[in-house]
CSV table of C-alpha atoms in Angstrom, one decimal:
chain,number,residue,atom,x,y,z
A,1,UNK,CA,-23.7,50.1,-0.6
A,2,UNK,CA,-22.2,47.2,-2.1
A,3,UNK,CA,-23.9,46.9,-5.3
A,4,UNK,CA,-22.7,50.8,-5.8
A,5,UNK,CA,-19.0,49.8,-5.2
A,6,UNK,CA,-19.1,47.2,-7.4
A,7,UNK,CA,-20.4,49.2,-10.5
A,8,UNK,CA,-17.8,51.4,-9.7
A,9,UNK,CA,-14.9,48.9,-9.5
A,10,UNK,CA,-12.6,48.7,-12.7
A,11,UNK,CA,-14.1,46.0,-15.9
A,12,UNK,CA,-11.9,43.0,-14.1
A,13,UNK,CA,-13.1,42.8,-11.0
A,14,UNK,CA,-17.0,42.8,-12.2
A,15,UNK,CA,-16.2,39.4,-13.3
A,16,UNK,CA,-15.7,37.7,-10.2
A,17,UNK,CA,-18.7,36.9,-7.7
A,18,UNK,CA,-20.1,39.4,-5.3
A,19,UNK,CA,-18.7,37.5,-2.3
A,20,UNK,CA,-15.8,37.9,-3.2
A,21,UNK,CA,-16.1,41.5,-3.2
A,22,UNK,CA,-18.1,41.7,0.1
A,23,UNK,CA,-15.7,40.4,2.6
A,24,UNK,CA,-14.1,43.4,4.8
A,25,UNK,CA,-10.4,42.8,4.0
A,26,UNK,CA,-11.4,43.5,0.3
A,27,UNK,CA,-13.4,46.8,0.8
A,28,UNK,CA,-9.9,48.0,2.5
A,29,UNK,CA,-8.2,47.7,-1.0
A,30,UNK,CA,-10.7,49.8,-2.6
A,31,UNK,CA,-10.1,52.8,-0.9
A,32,UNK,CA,-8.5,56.1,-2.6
A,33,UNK,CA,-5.5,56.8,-1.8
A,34,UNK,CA,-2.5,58.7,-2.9
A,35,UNK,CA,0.5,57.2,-4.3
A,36,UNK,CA,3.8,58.4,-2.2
A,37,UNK,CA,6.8,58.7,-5.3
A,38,UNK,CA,9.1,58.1,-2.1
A,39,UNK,CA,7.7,54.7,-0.7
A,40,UNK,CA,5.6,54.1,2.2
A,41,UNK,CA,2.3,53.2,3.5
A,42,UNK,CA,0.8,53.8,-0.1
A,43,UNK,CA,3.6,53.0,-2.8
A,44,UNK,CA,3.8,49.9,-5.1
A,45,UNK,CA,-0.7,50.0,-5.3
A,46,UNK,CA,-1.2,49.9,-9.2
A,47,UNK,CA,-3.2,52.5,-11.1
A,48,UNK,CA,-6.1,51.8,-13.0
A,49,UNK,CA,-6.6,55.3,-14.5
A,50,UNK,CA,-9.7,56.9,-12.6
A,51,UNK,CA,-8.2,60.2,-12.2
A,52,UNK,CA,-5.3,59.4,-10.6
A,53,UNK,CA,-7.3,56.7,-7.8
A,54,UNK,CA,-4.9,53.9,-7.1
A,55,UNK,CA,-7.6,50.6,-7.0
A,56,UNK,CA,-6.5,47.2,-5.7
A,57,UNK,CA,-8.2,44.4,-7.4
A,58,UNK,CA,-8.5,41.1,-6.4
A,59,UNK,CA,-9.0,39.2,-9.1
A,60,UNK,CA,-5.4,37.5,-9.1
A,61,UNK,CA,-5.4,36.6,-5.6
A,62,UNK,CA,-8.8,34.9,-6.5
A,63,UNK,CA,-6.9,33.2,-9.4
A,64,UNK,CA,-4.2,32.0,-6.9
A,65,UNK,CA,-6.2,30.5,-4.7
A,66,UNK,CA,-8.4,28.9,-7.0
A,67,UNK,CA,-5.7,27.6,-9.3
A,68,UNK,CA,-3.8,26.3,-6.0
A,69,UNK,CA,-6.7,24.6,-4.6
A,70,UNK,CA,-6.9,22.9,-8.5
A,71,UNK,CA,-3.4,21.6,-7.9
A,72,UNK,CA,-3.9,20.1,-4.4
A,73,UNK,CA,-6.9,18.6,-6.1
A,74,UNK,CA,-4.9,16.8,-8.4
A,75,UNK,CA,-1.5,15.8,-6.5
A,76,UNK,CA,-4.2,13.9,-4.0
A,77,UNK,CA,-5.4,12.3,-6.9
A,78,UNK,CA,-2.3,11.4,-8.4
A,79,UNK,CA,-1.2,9.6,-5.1
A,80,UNK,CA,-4.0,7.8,-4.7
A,81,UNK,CA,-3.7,6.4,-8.5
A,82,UNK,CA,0.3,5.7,-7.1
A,83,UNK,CA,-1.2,3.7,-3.9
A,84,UNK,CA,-3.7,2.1,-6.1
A,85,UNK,CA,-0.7,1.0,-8.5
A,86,UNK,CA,1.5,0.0,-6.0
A,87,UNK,CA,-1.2,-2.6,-4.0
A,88,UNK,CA,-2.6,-3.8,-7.2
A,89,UNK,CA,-2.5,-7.7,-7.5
A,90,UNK,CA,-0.4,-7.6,-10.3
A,91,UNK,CA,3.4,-9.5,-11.4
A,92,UNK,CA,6.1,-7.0,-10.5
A,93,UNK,CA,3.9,-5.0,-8.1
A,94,UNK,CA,5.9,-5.0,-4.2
A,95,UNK,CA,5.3,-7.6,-1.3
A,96,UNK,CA,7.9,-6.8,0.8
A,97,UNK,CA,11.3,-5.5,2.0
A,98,UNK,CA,14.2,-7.6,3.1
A,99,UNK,CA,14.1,-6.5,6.7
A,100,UNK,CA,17.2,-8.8,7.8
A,101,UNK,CA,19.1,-11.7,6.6
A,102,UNK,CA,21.7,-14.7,7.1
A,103,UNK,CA,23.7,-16.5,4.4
A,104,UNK,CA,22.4,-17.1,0.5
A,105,UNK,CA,18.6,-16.2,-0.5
A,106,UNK,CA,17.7,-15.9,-3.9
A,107,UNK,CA,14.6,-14.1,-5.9
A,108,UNK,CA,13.8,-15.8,-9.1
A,109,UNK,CA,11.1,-13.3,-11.1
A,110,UNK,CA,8.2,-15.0,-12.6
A,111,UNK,CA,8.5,-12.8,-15.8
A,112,UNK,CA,12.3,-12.5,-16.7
A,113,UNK,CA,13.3,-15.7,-15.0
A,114,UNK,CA,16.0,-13.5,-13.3
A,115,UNK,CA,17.6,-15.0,-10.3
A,116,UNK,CA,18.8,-12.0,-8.1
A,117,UNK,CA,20.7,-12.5,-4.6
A,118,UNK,CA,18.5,-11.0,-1.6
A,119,UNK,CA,20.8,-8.4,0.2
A,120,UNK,CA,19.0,-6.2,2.9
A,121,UNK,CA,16.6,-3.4,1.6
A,122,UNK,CA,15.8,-5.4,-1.3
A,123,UNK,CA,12.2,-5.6,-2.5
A,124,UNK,CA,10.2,-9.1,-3.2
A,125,UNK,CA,7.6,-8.6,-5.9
A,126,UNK,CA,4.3,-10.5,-6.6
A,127,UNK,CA,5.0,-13.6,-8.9
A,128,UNK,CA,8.7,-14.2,-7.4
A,129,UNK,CA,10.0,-17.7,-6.7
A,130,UNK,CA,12.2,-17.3,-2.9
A,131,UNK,CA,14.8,-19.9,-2.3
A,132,UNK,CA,16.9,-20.3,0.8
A,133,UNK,CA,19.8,-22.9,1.0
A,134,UNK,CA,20.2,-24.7,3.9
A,135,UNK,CA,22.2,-22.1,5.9
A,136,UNK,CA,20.1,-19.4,4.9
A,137,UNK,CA,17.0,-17.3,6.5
A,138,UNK,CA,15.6,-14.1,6.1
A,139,UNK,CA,12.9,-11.9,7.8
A,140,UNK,CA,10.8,-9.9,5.7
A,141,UNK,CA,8.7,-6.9,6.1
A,142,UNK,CA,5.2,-7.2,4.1
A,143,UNK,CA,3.9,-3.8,2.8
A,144,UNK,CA,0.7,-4.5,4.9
A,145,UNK,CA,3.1,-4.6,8.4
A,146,UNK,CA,3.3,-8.3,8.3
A,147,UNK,CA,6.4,-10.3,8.8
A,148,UNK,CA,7.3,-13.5,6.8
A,149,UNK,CA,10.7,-15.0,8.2
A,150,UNK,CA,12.0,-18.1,5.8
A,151,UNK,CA,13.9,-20.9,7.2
A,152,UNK,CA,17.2,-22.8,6.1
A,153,UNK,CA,16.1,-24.6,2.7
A,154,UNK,CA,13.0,-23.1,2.5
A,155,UNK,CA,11.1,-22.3,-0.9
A,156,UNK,CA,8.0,-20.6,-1.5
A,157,UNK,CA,5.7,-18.4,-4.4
A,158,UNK,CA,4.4,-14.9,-3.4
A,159,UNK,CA,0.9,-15.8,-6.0
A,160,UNK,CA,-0.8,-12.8,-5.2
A,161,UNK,CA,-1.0,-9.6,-2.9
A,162,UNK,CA,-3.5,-6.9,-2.5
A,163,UNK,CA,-3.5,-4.3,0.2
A,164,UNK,CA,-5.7,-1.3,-0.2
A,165,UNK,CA,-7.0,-1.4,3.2
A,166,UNK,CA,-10.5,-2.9,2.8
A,167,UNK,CA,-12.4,-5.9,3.4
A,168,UNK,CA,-11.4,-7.1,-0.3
A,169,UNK,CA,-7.2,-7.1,0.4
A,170,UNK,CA,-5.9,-10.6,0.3
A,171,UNK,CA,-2.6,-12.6,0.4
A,172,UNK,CA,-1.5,-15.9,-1.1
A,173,UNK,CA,1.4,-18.1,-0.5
A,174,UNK,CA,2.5,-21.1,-2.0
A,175,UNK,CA,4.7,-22.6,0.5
A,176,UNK,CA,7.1,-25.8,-1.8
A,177,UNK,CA,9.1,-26.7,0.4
A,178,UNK,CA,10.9,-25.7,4.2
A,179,UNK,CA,9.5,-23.4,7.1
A,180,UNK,CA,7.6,-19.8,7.4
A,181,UNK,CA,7.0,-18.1,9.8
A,182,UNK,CA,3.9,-15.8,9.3
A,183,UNK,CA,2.7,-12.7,11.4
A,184,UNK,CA,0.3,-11.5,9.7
A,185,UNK,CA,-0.7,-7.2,8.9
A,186,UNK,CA,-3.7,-5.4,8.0
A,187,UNK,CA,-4.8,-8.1,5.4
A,188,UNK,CA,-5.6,-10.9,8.1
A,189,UNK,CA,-7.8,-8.0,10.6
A,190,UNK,CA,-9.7,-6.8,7.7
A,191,UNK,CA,-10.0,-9.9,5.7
A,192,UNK,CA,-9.2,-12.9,7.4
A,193,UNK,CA,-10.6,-15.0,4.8
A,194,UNK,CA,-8.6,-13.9,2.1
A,195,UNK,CA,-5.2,-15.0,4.0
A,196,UNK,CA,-3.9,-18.2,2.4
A,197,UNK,CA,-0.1,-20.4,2.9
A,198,UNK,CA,-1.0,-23.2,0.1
A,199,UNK,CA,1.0,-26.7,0.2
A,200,UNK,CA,1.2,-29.3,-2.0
A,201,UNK,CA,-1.0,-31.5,0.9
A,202,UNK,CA,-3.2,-28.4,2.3
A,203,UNK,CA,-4.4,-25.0,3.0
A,204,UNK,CA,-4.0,-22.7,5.7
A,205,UNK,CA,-6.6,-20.5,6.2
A,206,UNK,CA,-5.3,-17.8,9.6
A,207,UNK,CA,-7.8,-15.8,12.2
A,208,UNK,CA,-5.4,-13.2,12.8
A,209,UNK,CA,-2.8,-14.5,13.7
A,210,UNK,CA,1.6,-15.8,14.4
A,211,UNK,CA,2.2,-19.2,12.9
A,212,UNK,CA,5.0,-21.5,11.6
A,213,UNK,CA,4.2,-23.3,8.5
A,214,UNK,CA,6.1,-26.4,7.1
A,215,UNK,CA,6.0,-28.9,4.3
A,216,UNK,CA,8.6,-31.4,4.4
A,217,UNK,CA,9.4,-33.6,1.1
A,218,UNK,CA,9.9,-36.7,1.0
A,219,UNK,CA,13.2,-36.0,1.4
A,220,UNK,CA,13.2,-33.7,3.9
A,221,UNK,CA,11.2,-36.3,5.9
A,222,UNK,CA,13.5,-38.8,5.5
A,223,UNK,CA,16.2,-36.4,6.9
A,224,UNK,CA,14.7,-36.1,10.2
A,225,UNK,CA,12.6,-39.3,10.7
A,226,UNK,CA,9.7,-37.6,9.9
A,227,UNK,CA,5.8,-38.1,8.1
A,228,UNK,CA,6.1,-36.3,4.8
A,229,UNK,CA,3.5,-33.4,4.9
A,230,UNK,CA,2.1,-29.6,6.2
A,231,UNK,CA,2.5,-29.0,9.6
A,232,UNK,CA,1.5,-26.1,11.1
A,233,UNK,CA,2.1,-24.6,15.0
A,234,UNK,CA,0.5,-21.6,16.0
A,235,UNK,CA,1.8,-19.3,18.6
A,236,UNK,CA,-0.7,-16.9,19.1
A,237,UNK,CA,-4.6,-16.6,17.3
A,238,UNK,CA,-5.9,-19.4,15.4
A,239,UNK,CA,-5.3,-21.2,12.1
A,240,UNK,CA,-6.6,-24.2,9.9
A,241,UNK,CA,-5.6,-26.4,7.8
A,242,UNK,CA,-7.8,-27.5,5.2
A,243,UNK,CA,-7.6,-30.4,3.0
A,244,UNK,CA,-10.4,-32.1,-0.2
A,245,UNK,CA,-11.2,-34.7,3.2
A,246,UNK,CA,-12.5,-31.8,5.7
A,247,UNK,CA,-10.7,-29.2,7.9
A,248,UNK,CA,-9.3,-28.9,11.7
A,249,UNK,CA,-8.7,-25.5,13.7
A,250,UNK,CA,-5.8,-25.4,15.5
A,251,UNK,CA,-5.8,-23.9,18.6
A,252,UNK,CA,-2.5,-21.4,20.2
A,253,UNK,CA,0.1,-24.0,21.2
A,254,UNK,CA,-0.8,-26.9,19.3
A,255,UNK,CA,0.1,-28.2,15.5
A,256,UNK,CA,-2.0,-29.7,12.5
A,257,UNK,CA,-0.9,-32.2,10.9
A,258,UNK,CA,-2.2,-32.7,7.1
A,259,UNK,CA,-0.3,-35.6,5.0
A,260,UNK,CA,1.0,-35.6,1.9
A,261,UNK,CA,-1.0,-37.7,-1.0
A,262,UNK,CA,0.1,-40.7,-1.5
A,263,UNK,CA,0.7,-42.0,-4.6
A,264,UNK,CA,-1.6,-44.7,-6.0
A,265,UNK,CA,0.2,-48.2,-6.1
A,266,UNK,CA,0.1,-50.5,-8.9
A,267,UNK,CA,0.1,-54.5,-9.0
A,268,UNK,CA,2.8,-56.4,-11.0
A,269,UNK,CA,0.3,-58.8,-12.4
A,270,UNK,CA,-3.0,-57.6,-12.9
């Protein structure tokens, strides 16, 4: 019977639990059997000094298996600490990947005050200021699967970034100055509400969605005969821009309009 083999099994394998020494494949190492000096079916099975009965125990391949189910345990764990790290909505942590580029775009950091020049395969962090002078774009890939492409003289903030895949991930742009163009990833399905370009004039809030956002200066107005302001066009989905008067949606194929403040005028006299 089972319980007999066990008792008869050498002190080392009495420590491990009977189901381990129940299965079949087991049983089969338990067997007598004569050690051949030349090799074969028999040689290399250690003896555990029962009058000359090789024995087989199992008790390291237990060991093995347990300790290597231990370390698959802990490398999950480990990457999903590294994942956690790397979405976090923290300065330094990645927004995106220069994907392609035309002409001069630079990355300022918001902690070192750095200024590097974008060159393909670079990384955009949370908390850097992106300027492109007036012959320069780029098209950036967002961690989430998103695309942000930046237009001649544009200049925006990446504020904040979180994308763990959940209902709580969230993106905010501050757009200063110029074009975007925004296709939005995983963040604006699962968490539409948490999707956010900023302007000095107005928010705009996306429904899943392909937009171009713009704020032209003063300047940048007066350039091209313009109303200084946000503007947004949406190609596909829905956006809306939302200002301390109210909010409008804006439908595929048309653009809102949201005008810069105004600055309060004063009399000469009184």
């Amino acid at each position: 019977s089972a319980a007999k083999q066990f008792r008869k099994l050498p002190k080392p394998c009495r420590r491990l639990p009977r189901h381990v020494l129940d299965r079949s494949k087991q049983h089969a190492c338990h067997q007598k059997r004569r050690i051949d000096p030349r090799g074969g079916q028999n040689s290399g099975v250690r003896q555990h000094g029962f009058g000359g009965s090789p024995v087989c125990c199992p008790l390291k391949e237990y060991h093995l298996k347990f300790a290597s189910r231990i370390l698959f345990v802990a490398w999950v764990f480990t990457q999903f600490l590294c994942v956690k790290g790397a979405y976090a909505n923290e300065p330094g942590t990645a927004f995106a990947k220069v994907w392609r580029i035309d002409g001069l775009v630079t990355a300022e950091s918001g902690q070192s005050a750095q200024i590097r020049r974008l060159k393909p395969g670079d990384i955009v962090f949370v908390g850097d200021r992106m300027r492109a002078t007036a012959s320069g774009e780029l098209v950036l890939r967002v961690e989430d699967g998103g695309y942000v492409a930046m237009r001649p003289g544009a200049e925006f903030l990446v504020e904040e970034f979180v994308a763990n895949k959940s209902s709580s991930d969230r993106v905010s742009l501050k757009l200063l100055q110029g074009g975007l163009r925004l296709i939005t990833g995983w963040v604006g399905k699962l968490n539409p509400k948490g999707y956010r370009v900023q302007t000095p004039s107005a928010t705009i809030g996306i429904r899943g969605t392909d937009h171009e956002a713009y704020f032209l200066t003063s300047p940048m107005a007066s350039s091209l005969s313009q109303t200084s302001g946000t503007y947004d066009k949406v190609l596909s989905g829905q956006t809306y821009l939302q200002t301390p008067d109210g909010s409008v949606d804006i439908a595929p194929g048309k653009v809102g309009f949201a005008r810069s403040a105004q600055a309060p005028k004063t009399r000469a006299l009184i």
